[in-house]
PDB file of C-alpha atoms in Angstrom:
ATOM      1  CA  MET A 505     140.589  36.582  72.000  1.00 37.00           C
ATOM      2  CA  LYS A 506     137.461  36.729  74.073  1.00 45.00           C
ATOM      3  CA  GLN A 507     134.295  38.084  72.600  1.00 44.00           C
ATOM      4  CA  LYS A 508     132.888  41.258  74.360  1.00 51.00           C
ATOM      5  CA  ASP A 509     130.024  39.228  75.894  1.00 54.00           C
ATOM      6  CA  ASP A 510     132.518  36.739  77.395  1.00 63.00           C
ATOM      7  CA  PHE A 511     134.549  39.558  79.035  1.00 70.00           C
ATOM      8  CA  SER A 512     135.003  39.035  82.710  1.00 78.00           C
ATOM      9  CA  ILE A 513     136.961  41.018  85.398  1.00 86.00           C
ATOM     10  CA  TRP A 514     138.629  38.591  87.757  1.00 86.00           C
ATOM     11  CA  PRO A 515     137.362  39.295  91.321  1.00 86.00           C
ATOM     12  CA  PRO A 516     140.802  40.334  92.911  1.00 88.00           C
ATOM     13  CA  TYR A 517     140.928  43.077  90.261  1.00 91.00           C
ATOM     14  CA  GLN A 518     137.376  44.323  90.696  1.00 94.00           C
ATOM     15  CA  PHE A 519     138.359  46.741  93.349  1.00 94.00           C
ATOM     16  CA  PHE A 520     140.083  48.895  90.758  1.00 96.00           C
ATOM     17  CA  TYR A 521     136.850  49.648  89.113  1.00 95.00           C
ATOM     18  CA  ILE A 522     134.845  49.864  92.362  1.00 96.00           C
ATOM     19  CA  GLU A 523     137.314  52.437  93.943  1.00 96.00           C
ATOM     20  CA  SER A 524     137.488  54.405  90.652  1.00 97.00           C
ATOM     21  CA  MET A 525     133.769  54.702  90.136  1.00 97.00           C
ATOM     22  CA  LEU A 526     133.085  55.394  93.820  1.00 98.00           C
ATOM     23  CA  ALA A 527     135.417  58.478  93.607  1.00 98.00           C
ATOM     24  CA  ARG A 528     133.112  59.762  90.818  1.00 98.00           C
ATOM     25  CA  THR A 529     129.886  59.052  92.562  1.00 99.00           C
ATOM     26  CA  GLU A 530     131.031  60.583  95.863  1.00 98.00           C
ATOM     27  CA  ALA A 531     132.199  63.788  94.215  1.00 98.00           C
ATOM     28  CA  ALA A 532     128.983  64.119  92.263  1.00 98.00           C
ATOM     29  CA  LEU A 533     126.798  63.448  95.401  1.00 99.00           C
ATOM     30  CA  ILE A 534     128.712  65.981  97.435  1.00 99.00           C
ATOM     31  CA  SER A 535     127.776  68.611  94.834  1.00 98.00           C
ATOM     32  CA  ALA A 536     124.222  67.315  94.687  1.00 98.00           C
ATOM     33  CA  GLY A 537     123.874  67.661  98.433  1.00 98.00           C
ATOM     34  CA  TRP A 538     125.246  71.251  98.190  1.00 97.00           C
ATOM     35  CA  ILE A 539     122.636  72.084  95.466  1.00 97.00           C
ATOM     36  CA  ASP A 540     119.810  70.570  97.688  1.00 96.00           C
ATOM     37  CA  ASP A 541     120.906  72.813 100.511  1.00 94.00           C
ATOM     38  CA  PHE A 542     121.010  75.833  98.121  1.00 94.00           C
ATOM     39  CA  HIS A 543     117.370  75.140  97.071  1.00 94.00           C
ATOM     40  CA  ASN A 544     116.199  74.724 100.584  1.00 92.00           C
ATOM     41  CA  ARG A 545     117.910  78.014 101.726  1.00 89.00           C
ATOM     42  CA  MET A 546     116.769  79.865  98.621  1.00 86.00           C
ATOM     43  CA  GLU A 547     113.130  78.793  99.296  1.00 83.00           C
ATOM     44  CA  SER A 548     113.376  80.120 102.766  1.00 82.00           C
ATOM     45  CA  GLY A 549     114.931  83.434 101.700  1.00 79.00           C
ATOM     46  CA  MET A 550     118.162  82.606 103.518  1.00 72.00           C
ATOM     47  CA  TRP A 551     120.628  82.503 100.542  1.00 69.00           C
ATOM     48  CA  LYS A 552     122.498  85.139  98.746  1.00 78.00           C
ATOM     49  CA  ILE A 553     123.217  83.550  95.334  1.00 80.00           C
ATOM     50  CA  ASP A 554     126.810  83.117  94.340  1.00 90.00           C
ATOM     51  CA  GLN A 555     126.215  82.180  90.653  1.00 92.00           C
ATOM     52  CA  TYR A 556     129.640  80.781  90.098  1.00 94.00           C
ATOM     53  CA  GLU A 557     129.502  78.529  93.121  1.00 96.00           C
ATOM     54  CA  VAL A 558     126.099  77.209  92.147  1.00 96.00           C
ATOM     55  CA  LEU A 559     127.167  76.688  88.546  1.00 97.00           C
ATOM     56  CA  ASN A 560     130.337  75.046  89.540  1.00 97.00           C
ATOM     57  CA  HIS A 561     128.609  72.447  91.740  1.00 98.00           C
ATOM     58  CA  VAL A 562     125.906  71.812  89.075  1.00 97.00           C
ATOM     59  CA  GLN A 563     128.506  71.336  86.349  1.00 95.00           C
ATOM     60  CA  ASN A 564     130.622  69.089  88.595  1.00 97.00           C
ATOM     61  CA  ILE A 565     127.625  66.734  88.930  1.00 97.00           C
ATOM     62  CA  VAL A 566     127.345  66.477  85.128  1.00 96.00           C
ATOM     63  CA  HIS A 567     131.082  66.285  84.651  1.00 95.00           C
ATOM     64  CA  GLN A 568     131.361  63.363  87.106  1.00 96.00           C
ATOM     65  CA  ALA A 569     128.343  61.675  85.568  1.00 97.00           C
ATOM     66  CA  GLY A 570     130.150  61.967  82.187  1.00 95.00           C
ATOM     67  CA  ALA A 571     133.206  60.414  83.572  1.00 95.00           C
ATOM     68  CA  LEU A 572     131.207  57.576  85.240  1.00 97.00           C
ATOM     69  CA  SER A 573     129.471  56.967  81.946  1.00 96.00           C
ATOM     70  CA  ARG A 574     132.715  56.082  80.324  1.00 94.00           C
ATOM     71  CA  TYR A 575     133.018  52.980  82.550  1.00 96.00           C
ATOM     72  CA  PHE A 576     129.755  51.626  81.206  1.00 96.00           C
ATOM     73  CA  TRP A 577     130.120  52.763  77.602  1.00 95.00           C
ATOM     74  CA  PRO A 578     133.803  52.919  76.836  1.00 93.00           C
ATOM     75  CA  SER A 579     135.475  53.066  73.369  1.00 90.00           C
ATOM     76  CA  LYS A 580     135.022  50.000  71.105  1.00 91.00           C
ATOM     77  CA  LYS A 581     138.360  48.495  72.172  1.00 91.00           C
ATOM     78  CA  TYR A 582     137.141  48.090  75.668  1.00 92.00           C
ATOM     79  CA  GLU A 583     133.509  47.322  74.942  1.00 93.00           C
ATOM     80  CA  GLY A 584     133.623  44.092  76.722  1.00 94.00           C
ATOM     81  CA  ARG A 585     134.396  45.825  80.068  1.00 94.00           C
ATOM     82  CA  GLY A 586     131.373  48.059  79.423  1.00 95.00           C
ATOM     83  CA  VAL A 587     129.142  45.191  78.880  1.00 94.00           C
ATOM     84  CA  GLU A 588     130.327  43.472  82.027  1.00 93.00           C
ATOM     85  CA  LEU A 589     129.894  46.546  84.174  1.00 95.00           C
ATOM     86  CA  ARG A 590     126.460  47.345  82.780  1.00 95.00           C
ATOM     87  CA  ARG A 591     125.320  43.844  83.583  1.00 93.00           C
ATOM     88  CA  VAL A 592     126.788  43.874  87.106  1.00 93.00           C
ATOM     89  CA  PHE A 593     125.326  47.275  88.001  1.00 95.00           C
ATOM     90  CA  SER A 594     122.036  46.888  86.040  1.00 95.00           C
ATOM     91  CA  VAL A 595     122.640  49.841  83.833  1.00 96.00           C
ATOM     92  CA  ASP A 596     120.629  49.734  80.638  1.00 95.00           C
ATOM     93  CA  GLU A 597     120.256  51.718  77.484  1.00 94.00           C
ATOM     94  CA  THR A 598     117.644  53.983  79.204  1.00 96.00           C
ATOM     95  CA  SER A 599     120.007  55.248  81.874  1.00 97.00           C
ATOM     96  CA  PRO A 600     120.475  59.029  81.870  1.00 96.00           C
ATOM     97  CA  LEU A 601     124.257  58.242  81.995  1.00 96.00           C
ATOM     98  CA  LYS A 602     124.147  57.276  78.436  1.00 95.00           C
ATOM     99  CA  SER A 603     123.133  60.703  77.200  1.00 92.00           C
ATOM    100  CA  ARG A 604     125.627  62.105  74.716  1.00 88.00           C
ATOM    101  CA  ASP A 605     125.083  65.578  76.264  1.00 87.00           C
ATOM    102  CA  VAL A 606     126.243  64.210  79.526  1.00 89.00           C
ATOM    103  CA  ARG A 607     129.203  62.452  78.007  1.00 84.00           C
ATOM    104  CA  ASN A 608     130.319  65.655  76.220  1.00 80.00           C
ATOM    105  CA  GLN A 609     130.871  67.413  79.527  1.00 75.00           C
ATOM    106  CA  ALA A 610     133.740  64.972  80.234  1.00 71.00           C
ATOM    107  CA  GLU A 611     134.977  64.522  76.677  1.00 76.00           C
ATOM    108  CA  HIS A 612     136.530  67.096  74.292  1.00 77.00           C
ATOM    109  CA  PHE A 613     134.673  69.981  75.956  1.00 83.00           C
ATOM    110  CA  ASP A 614     137.185  72.433  74.466  1.00 85.00           C
ATOM    111  CA  GLU A 615     136.294  71.245  71.030  1.00 87.00           C
ATOM    112  CA  LYS A 616     132.528  71.611  71.777  1.00 85.00           C
ATOM    113  CA  ILE A 617     133.165  75.320  72.487  1.00 86.00           C
ATOM    114  CA  ASP A 618     134.898  75.601  69.035  1.00 88.00           C
ATOM    115  CA  GLU A 619     131.948  73.929  67.304  1.00 85.00           C
ATOM    116  CA  TYR A 620     129.383  76.173  69.242  1.00 83.00           C
ATOM    117  CA  ILE A 621     130.923  79.519  68.259  1.00 82.00           C
ATOM    118  CA  LYS A 622     131.422  78.361  64.585  1.00 83.00           C
ATOM    119  CA  GLY A 623     127.646  78.075  64.328  1.00 73.00           C
ATOM    120  CA  HIS A 624     127.311  81.830  63.875  1.00 67.00           C
ATOM    121  CA  ILE A 625     124.863  82.064  66.630  1.00 73.00           C
ATOM    122  CA  ALA A 626     123.236  85.514  67.316  1.00 74.00           C
ATOM    123  CA  GLY A 627     121.357  86.928  70.436  1.00 76.00           C
ATOM    124  CA  ASN A 628     122.142  88.367  73.789  1.00 82.00           C
ATOM    125  CA  PHE A 629     125.043  86.505  75.311  1.00 86.00           C
ATOM    126  CA  PHE A 630     125.484  86.038  79.132  1.00 89.00           C
ATOM    127  CA  PRO A 631     128.395  84.159  80.680  1.00 91.00           C
ATOM    128  CA  SER A 632     126.333  82.810  83.598  1.00 94.00           C
ATOM    129  CA  TYR A 633     122.786  82.801  84.900  1.00 94.00           C
ATOM    130  CA  VAL A 634     121.030  81.218  87.915  1.00 95.00           C
ATOM    131  CA  GLY A 635     117.279  81.541  88.227  1.00 93.00           C
ATOM    132  CA  PRO A 636     114.005  80.522  86.626  1.00 93.00           C
ATOM    133  CA  LYS A 637     114.216  79.758  82.924  1.00 92.00           C
ATOM    134  CA  PRO A 638     113.600  83.110  81.079  1.00 89.00           C
ATOM    135  CA  PRO A 639     110.618  83.343  78.670  1.00 84.00           C
ATOM    136  CA  ASN A 640     111.208  83.348  74.970  1.00 78.00           C
ATOM    137  CA  HIS A 641     110.535  87.001  74.127  1.00 73.00           C
ATOM    138  CA  GLY A 642     112.394  89.099  71.600  1.00 70.00           C
ATOM    139  CA  ALA A 643     116.042  88.400  70.919  1.00 72.00           C
ATOM    140  CA  PRO A 644     117.176  84.999  72.322  1.00 77.00           C
ATOM    141  CA  MET A 645     119.135  84.910  75.584  1.00 82.00           C
ATOM    142  CA  LEU A 646     122.167  82.752  75.070  1.00 86.00           C
ATOM    143  CA  PHE A 647     124.038  81.478  78.154  1.00 89.00           C
ATOM    144  CA  PHE A 648     127.447  79.844  78.331  1.00 90.00           C
ATOM    145  CA  ARG A 649     126.353  78.292  81.640  1.00 93.00           C
ATOM    146  CA  ALA A 650     122.852  78.557  83.155  1.00 96.00           C
ATOM    147  CA  TYR A 651     121.111  76.722  85.987  1.00 97.00           C
ATOM    148  CA  TYR A 652     117.323  76.892  85.856  1.00 97.00           C
ATOM    149  CA  VAL A 653     116.230  76.563  89.427  1.00 96.00           C
ATOM    150  CA  ASP A 654     112.534  75.869  88.501  1.00 95.00           C
ATOM    151  CA  LYS A 655     113.635  72.888  86.334  1.00 96.00           C
ATOM    152  CA  ARG A 656     116.725  71.873  88.197  1.00 97.00           C
ATOM    153  CA  ALA A 657     118.392  71.845  84.776  1.00 97.00           C
ATOM    154  CA  LEU A 658     121.856  72.891  83.587  1.00 96.00           C
ATOM    155  CA  GLU A 659     122.076  74.550  80.119  1.00 94.00           C
ATOM    156  CA  ILE A 660     125.550  74.774  78.736  1.00 92.00           C
ATOM    157  CA  LEU A 661     126.516  75.565  75.114  1.00 87.00           C
ATOM    158  CA  GLY A 662     122.867  75.344  74.148  1.00 86.00           C
ATOM    159  CA  LYS A 663     122.321  71.916  75.620  1.00 89.00           C
ATOM    160  CA  GLN A 664     119.951  71.361  78.650  1.00 93.00           C
ATOM    161  CA  ILE A 665     120.550  68.538  81.091  1.00 95.00           C
ATOM    162  CA  GLU A 666     117.954  67.821  83.799  1.00 95.00           C
ATOM    163  CA  LEU A 667     119.582  66.806  87.090  1.00 97.00           C
ATOM    164  CA  PRO A 668     117.013  64.878  89.139  1.00 98.00           C
ATOM    165  CA  ALA A 669     116.995  61.638  87.040  1.00 97.00           C
ATOM    166  CA  LEU A 670     120.796  61.872  86.676  1.00 98.00           C
ATOM    167  CA  VAL A 671     121.345  62.250  90.353  1.00 98.00           C
ATOM    168  CA  LYS A 672     118.992  59.382  91.099  1.00 98.00           C
ATOM    169  CA  GLU A 673     120.952  57.131  88.889  1.00 98.00           C
ATOM    170  CA  ILE A 674     124.313  58.183  90.350  1.00 98.00           C
ATOM    171  CA  MET A 675     122.937  57.539  93.785  1.00 98.00           C
ATOM    172  CA  ARG A 676     121.620  54.067  92.829  1.00 97.00           C
ATOM    173  CA  ILE A 677     125.017  53.122  91.440  1.00 97.00           C
ATOM    174  CA  HIS A 678     126.772  54.689  94.507  1.00 98.00           C
ATOM    175  CA  LEU A 679     124.838  52.500  96.973  1.00 96.00           C
ATOM    176  CA  LEU A 680     125.832  49.407  94.911  1.00 96.00           C
ATOM    177  CA  LEU A 681     129.462  50.444  94.902  1.00 96.00           C
ATOM    178  CA  ALA A 682     129.341  51.184  98.745  1.00 95.00           C
ATOM    179  CA  LYS A 683     127.827  47.792  99.398  1.00 93.00           C
ATOM    180  CA  SER A 684     130.408  46.137  97.098  1.00 93.00           C
ATOM    181  CA  MET A 685     133.083  47.772  99.212  1.00 90.00           C
ATOM    182  CA  ASP A 686     131.512  46.342 102.349  1.00 88.00           C
ATOM    183  CA  SER A 687     131.339  42.939 100.782  1.00 86.00           C
ATOM    184  CA  GLY A 688     135.103  42.487 100.183  1.00 89.00           C
ATOM    185  CA  CYS A 689     135.485  44.884  97.282  1.00 87.00           C
ATOM    186  CA  VAL A 690     133.885  42.548  94.826  1.00 89.00           C
ATOM    187  CA  PHE A 691     131.000  43.234  92.411  1.00 88.00           C
ATOM    188  CA  PRO A 692     127.430  42.674  93.593  1.00 81.00           C
ATOM    189  CA  SER A 693     126.983  39.361  91.863  1.00 66.00           C
ATOM    190  CA  GLU A 694     130.297  38.086  93.302  1.00 50.00           C
ATOM    191  CA  ALA A 695     129.233  39.262  96.764  1.00 43.00           C
ATOM    192  CA  GLY A 696     126.342  36.932  96.690  1.00 43.00           C
ATOM    193  CA  ASN A 697     123.626  39.507  96.524  1.00 45.00           C
ATOM    194  CA  THR A 698     122.471  40.764  93.185  1.00 41.00           C
ATOM    195  CA  ASP A 699     119.511  42.858  94.533  1.00 47.00           C
ATOM    196  CA  PHE A 700     121.296  45.936  95.802  1.00 40.00           C
ATOM    197  CA  GLU A 701     118.472  48.379  95.141  1.00 45.00           C
ATOM    198  CA  GLU A 702     117.932  51.285  97.395  1.00 44.00           C
ATOM    199  CA  GLU A 703     115.753  50.453 100.332  1.00 42.00           C
ATOM    200  CA  GLU A 704     112.273  51.903 100.373  1.00 41.00           C
ATOM    201  CA  SER A 705     111.689  54.374 103.059  1.00 37.00           C
TER     202      SER A 705
END
């Protein structure tokens, strides 16, 4: 049996991973574009906030990031594949995709709700919120889902996830995947170009 560091995905099979991950990055970036448009319109006073639509797009970005993360950090049984994909797509331990808070959005979320409410938390509860992060005065404000527009951060079940770095990493991987598709549906190293960084503007 091959050791994890010797794991290799045969080039004819690489498109399975490329296509699967590309579906995740595309879905996340569609929502990221929507959120950018929301911010632009909000700043110009042209947007009536639909909290649920905003929160659904923000949560979708994090959910897709969590699903993408599993390709790079799978369960122990498939660790070799994770090592291979991290090498090919230059994903290291500092990647925001590795965040456990991000992973938890795609794994066992129902159980996270159970654990949260078992903590006997107290305060003023709100199902949803979109706006600047409220100041800490008096009884704590507790949100199931909140998007802080001043920080571009999602808070859900008491965990805060900042979007800019996450979206940047998703975009970087998306560009690699798209170029891999254009290079015969093979990984960057197999395509003869290992430097698929985003071009400087």
